[in-house]
Short mmCIF file of N, CA, C and O in Angstrom, two decimals:
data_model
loop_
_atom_site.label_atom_id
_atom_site.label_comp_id
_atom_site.label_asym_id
_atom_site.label_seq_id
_atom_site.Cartn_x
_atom_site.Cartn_y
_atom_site.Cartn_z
N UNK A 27 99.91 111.64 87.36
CA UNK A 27 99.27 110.80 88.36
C UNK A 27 97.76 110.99 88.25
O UNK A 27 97.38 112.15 88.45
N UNK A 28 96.77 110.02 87.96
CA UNK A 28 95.48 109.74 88.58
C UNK A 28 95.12 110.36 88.94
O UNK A 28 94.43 111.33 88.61
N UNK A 29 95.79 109.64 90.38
CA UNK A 29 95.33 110.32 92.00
C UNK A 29 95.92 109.85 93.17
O UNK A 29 96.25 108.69 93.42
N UNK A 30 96.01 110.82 93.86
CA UNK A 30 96.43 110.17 95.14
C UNK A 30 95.69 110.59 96.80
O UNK A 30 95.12 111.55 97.33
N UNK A 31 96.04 109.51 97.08
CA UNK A 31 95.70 108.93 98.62
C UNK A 31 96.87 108.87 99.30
O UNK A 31 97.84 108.13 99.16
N UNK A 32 96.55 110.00 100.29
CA UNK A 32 97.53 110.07 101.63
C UNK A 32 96.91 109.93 102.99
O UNK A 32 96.21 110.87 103.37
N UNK A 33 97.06 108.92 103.76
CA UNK A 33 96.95 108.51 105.36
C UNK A 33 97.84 109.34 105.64
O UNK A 33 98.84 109.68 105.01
N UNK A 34 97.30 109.77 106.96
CA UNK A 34 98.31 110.03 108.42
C UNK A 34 98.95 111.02 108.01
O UNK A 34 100.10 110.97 108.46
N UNK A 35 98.61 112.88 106.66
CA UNK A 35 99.07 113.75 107.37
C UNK A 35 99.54 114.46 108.02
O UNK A 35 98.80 115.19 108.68
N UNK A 36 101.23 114.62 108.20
CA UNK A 36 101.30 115.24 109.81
C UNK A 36 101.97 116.40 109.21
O UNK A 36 102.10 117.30 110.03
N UNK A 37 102.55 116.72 107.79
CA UNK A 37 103.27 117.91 107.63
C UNK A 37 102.47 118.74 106.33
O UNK A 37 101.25 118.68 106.41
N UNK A 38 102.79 119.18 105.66
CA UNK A 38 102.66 119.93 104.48
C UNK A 38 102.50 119.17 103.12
O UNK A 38 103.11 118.10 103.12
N UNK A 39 101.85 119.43 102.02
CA UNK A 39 101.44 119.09 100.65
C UNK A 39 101.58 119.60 99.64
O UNK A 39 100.38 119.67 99.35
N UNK A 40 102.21 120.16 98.57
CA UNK A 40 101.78 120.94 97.68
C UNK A 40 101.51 120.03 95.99
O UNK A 40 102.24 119.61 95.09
N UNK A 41 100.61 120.05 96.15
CA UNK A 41 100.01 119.23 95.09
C UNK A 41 99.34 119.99 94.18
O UNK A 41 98.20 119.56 94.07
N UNK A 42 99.60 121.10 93.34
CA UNK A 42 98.90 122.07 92.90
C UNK A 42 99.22 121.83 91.43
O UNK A 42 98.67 122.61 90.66
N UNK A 43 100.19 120.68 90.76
CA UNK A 43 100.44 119.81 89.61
C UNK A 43 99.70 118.86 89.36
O UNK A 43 99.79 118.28 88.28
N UNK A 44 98.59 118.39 90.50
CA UNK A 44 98.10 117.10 90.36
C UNK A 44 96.87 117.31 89.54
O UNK A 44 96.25 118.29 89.93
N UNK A 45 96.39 116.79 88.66
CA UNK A 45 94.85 116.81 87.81
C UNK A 45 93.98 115.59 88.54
O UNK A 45 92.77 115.51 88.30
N UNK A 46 94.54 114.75 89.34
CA UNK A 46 93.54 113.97 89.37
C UNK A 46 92.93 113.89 90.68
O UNK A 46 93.27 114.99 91.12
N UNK A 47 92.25 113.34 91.63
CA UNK A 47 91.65 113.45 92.78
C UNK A 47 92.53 113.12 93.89
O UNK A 47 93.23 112.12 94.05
N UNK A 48 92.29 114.54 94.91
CA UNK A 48 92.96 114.04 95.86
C UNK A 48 92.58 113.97 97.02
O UNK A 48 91.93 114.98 97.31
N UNK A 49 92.71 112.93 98.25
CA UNK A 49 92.33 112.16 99.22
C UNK A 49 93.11 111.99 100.24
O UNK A 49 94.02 111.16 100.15
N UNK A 50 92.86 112.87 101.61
CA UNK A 50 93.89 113.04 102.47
C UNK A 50 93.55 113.02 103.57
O UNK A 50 92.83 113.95 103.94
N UNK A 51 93.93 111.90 104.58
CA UNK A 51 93.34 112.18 105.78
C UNK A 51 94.74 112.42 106.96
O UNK A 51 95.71 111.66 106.97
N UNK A 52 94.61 113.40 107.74
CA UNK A 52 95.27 113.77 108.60
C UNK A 52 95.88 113.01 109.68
O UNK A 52 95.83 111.79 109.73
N UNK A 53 96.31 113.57 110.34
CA UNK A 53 96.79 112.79 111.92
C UNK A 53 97.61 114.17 112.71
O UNK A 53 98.16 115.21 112.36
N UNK A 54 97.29 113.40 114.07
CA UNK A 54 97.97 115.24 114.95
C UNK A 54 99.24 114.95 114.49
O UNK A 54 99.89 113.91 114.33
N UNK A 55 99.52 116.66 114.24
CA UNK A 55 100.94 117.03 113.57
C UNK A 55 101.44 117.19 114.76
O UNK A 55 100.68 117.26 115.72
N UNK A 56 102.70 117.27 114.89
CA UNK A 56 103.74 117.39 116.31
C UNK A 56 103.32 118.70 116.41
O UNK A 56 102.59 119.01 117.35
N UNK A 57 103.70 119.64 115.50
CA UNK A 57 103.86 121.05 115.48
C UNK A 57 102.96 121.72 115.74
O UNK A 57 103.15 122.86 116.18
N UNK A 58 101.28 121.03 115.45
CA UNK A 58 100.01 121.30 115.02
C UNK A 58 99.91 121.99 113.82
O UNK A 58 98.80 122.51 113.64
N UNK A 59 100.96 122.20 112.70
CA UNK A 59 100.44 122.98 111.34
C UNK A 59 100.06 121.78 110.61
O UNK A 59 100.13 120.81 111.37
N UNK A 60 99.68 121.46 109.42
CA UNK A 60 99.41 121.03 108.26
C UNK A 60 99.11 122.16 107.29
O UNK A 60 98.31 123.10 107.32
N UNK A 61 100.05 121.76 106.37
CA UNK A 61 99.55 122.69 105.13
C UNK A 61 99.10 122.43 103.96
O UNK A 61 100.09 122.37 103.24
N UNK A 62 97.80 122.18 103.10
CA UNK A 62 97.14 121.59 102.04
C UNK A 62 97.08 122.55 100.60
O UNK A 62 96.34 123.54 100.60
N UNK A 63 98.01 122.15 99.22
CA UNK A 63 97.37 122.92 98.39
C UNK A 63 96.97 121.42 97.68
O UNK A 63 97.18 120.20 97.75
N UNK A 64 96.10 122.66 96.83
CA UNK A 64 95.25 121.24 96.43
C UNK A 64 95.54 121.45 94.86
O UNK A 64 96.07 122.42 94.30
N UNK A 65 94.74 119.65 94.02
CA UNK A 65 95.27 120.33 92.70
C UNK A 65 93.89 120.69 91.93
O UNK A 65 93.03 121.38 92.49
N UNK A 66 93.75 120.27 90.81
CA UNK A 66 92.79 120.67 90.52
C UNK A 66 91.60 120.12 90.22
O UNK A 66 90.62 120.79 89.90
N UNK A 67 91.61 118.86 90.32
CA UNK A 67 90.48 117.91 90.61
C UNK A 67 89.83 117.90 91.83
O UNK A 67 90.01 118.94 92.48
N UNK A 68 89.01 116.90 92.46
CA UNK A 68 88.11 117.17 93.77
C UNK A 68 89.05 116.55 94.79
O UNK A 68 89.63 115.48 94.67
N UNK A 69 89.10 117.36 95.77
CA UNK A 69 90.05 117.49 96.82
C UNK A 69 88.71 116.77 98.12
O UNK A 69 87.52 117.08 98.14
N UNK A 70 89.32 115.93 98.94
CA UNK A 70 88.36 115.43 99.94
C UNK A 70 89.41 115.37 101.35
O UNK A 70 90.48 114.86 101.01
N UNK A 71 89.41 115.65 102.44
CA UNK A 71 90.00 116.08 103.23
C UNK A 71 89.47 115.92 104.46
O UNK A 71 88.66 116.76 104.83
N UNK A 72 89.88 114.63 105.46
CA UNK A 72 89.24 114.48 106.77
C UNK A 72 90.32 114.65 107.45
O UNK A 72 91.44 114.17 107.25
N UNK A 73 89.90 115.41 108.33
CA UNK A 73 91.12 115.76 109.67
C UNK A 73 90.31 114.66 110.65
O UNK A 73 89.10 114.47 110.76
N UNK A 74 91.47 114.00 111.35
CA UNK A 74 91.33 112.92 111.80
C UNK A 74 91.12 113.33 113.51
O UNK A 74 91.12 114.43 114.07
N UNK A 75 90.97 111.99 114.00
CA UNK A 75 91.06 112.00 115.43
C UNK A 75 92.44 112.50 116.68
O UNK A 75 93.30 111.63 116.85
N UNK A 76 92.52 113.08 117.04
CA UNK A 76 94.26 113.64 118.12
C UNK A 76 94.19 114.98 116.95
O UNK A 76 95.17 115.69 117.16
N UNK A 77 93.64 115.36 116.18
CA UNK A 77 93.91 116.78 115.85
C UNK A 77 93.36 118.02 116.45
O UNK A 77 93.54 119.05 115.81
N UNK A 78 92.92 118.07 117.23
CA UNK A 78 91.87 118.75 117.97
C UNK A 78 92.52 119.73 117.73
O UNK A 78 91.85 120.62 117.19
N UNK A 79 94.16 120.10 118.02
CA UNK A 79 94.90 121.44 118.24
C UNK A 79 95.74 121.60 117.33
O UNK A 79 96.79 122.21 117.51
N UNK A 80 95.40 121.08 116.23
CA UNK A 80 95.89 121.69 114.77
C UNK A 80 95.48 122.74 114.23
O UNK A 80 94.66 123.31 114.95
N UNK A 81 95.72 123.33 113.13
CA UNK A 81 95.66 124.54 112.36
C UNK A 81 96.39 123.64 111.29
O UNK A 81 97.54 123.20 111.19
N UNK A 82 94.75 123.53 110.20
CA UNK A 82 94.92 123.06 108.95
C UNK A 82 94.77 124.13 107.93
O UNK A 82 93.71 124.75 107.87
N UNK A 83 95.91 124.44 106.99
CA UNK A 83 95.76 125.42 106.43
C UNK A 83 95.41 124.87 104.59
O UNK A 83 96.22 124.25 103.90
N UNK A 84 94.37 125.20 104.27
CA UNK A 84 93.98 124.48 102.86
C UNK A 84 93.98 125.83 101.53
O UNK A 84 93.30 126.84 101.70
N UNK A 85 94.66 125.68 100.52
CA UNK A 85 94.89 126.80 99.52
C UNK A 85 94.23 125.75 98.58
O UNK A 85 94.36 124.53 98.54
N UNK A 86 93.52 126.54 97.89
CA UNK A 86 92.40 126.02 96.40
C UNK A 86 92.14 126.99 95.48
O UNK A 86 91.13 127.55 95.07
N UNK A 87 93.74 127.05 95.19
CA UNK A 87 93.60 128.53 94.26
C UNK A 87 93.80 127.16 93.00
O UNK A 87 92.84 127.03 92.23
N UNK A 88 94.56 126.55 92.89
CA UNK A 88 94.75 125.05 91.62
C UNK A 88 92.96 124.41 91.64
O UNK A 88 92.37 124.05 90.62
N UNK A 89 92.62 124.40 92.46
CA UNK A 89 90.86 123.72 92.11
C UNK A 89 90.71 124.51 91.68
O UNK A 89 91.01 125.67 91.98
N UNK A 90 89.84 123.81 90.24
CA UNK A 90 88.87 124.51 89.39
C UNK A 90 87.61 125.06 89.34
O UNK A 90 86.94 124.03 89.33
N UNK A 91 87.13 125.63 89.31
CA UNK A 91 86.18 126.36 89.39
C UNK A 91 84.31 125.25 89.06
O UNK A 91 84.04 124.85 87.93
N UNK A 92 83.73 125.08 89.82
CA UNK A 92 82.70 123.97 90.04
C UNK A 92 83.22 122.43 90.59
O UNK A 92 82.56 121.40 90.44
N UNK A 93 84.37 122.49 91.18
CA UNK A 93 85.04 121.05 91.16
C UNK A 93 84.60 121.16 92.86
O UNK A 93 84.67 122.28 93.38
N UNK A 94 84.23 120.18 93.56
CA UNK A 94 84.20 119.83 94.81
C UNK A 94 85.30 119.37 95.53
O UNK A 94 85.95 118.34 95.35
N UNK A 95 85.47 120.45 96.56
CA UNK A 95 86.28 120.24 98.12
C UNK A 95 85.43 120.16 98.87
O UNK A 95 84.57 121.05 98.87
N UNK A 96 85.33 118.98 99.87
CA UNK A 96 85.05 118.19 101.08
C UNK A 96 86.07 118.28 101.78
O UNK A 96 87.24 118.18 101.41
N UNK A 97 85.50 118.56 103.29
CA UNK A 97 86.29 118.91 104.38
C UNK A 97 85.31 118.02 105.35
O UNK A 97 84.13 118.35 105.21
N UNK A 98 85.50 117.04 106.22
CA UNK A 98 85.03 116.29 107.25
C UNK A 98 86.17 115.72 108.13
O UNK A 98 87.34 115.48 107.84
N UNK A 99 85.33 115.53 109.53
CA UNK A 99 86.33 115.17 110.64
C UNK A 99 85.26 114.82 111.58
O UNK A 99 84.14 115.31 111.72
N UNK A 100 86.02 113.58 112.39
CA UNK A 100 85.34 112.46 112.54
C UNK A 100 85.06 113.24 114.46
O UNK A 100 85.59 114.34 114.57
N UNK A 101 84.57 112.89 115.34
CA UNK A 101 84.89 112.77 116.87
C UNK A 101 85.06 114.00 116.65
O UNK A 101 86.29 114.13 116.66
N UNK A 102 84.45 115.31 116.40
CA UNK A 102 84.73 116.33 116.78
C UNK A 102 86.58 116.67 117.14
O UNK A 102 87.16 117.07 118.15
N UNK A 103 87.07 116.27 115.79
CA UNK A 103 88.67 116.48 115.59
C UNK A 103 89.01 117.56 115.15
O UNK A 103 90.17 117.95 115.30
N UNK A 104 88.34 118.08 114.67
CA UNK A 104 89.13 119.43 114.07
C UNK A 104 89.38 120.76 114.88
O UNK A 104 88.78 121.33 115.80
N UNK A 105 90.56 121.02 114.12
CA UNK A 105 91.08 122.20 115.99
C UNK A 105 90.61 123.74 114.33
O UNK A 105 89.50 123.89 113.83
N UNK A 106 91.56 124.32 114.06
CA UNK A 106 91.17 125.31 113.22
C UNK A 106 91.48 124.81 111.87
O UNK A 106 92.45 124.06 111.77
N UNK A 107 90.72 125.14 110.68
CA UNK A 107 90.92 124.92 109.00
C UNK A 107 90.60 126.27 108.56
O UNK A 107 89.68 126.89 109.09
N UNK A 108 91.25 126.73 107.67
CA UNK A 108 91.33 127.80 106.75
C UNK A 108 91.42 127.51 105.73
O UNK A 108 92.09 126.54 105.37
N UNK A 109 90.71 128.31 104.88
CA UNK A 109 91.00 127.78 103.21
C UNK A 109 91.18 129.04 102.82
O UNK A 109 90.79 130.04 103.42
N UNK A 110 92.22 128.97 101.08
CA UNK A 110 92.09 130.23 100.93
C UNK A 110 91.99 129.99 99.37
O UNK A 110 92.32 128.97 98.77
N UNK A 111 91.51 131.03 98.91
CA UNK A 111 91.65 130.65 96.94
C UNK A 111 90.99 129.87 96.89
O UNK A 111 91.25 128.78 96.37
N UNK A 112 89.90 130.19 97.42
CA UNK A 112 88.69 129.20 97.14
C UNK A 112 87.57 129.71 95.86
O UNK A 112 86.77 130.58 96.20
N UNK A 113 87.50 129.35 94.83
CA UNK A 113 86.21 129.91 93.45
C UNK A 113 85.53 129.43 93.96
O UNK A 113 85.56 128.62 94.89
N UNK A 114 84.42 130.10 93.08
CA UNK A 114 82.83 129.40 93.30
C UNK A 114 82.59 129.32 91.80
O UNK A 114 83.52 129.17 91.01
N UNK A 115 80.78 129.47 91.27
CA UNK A 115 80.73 129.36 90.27
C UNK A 115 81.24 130.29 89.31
O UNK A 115 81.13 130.06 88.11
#
């Protein structure tokens, strides 16, 4: 795959096979979890509006090392995000 684009968020992802860009915007989960791995292309990630009391959990151990993750949220939506396995240069 390319890439993919996912609306409306409400459960878990593991996309840590994907090479090409991925694009995900959230929505309040019932449960409030979401869980994000990402693959290894640039990961862009808006937690949306009604998430206020989520706990977004983001793993970027599959992103590559200089590749850009973006994290934005619109209306002051975001309740907690964690990332983990995150490189730098």
């Amino acid at each position: 795959v390319s890439s993919l684009v996912i609306n409306n968020l409400v459960g878990d992802i593991f996309a840590s096979n994907l090479s090409g860009m991925l694009t995900i915007t959230t929505a309040n989960a019932a449960d409030n979890g979401i869980s994000i791995t990402t693959g290894s292309a640039a990961t862009s990630i808006n937690v949306s509006a009604g998430a206020a009391s989520d706990t977004v959990s983001i793993n970027a151990a599959a992103l590559a090392k200089n590749i850009v993750l973006t994290i934005s949220s619109g209306g002051a939506a975001a309740g907690t995000i964690n990332v983990t396995d995150l490189a730098g240069i």
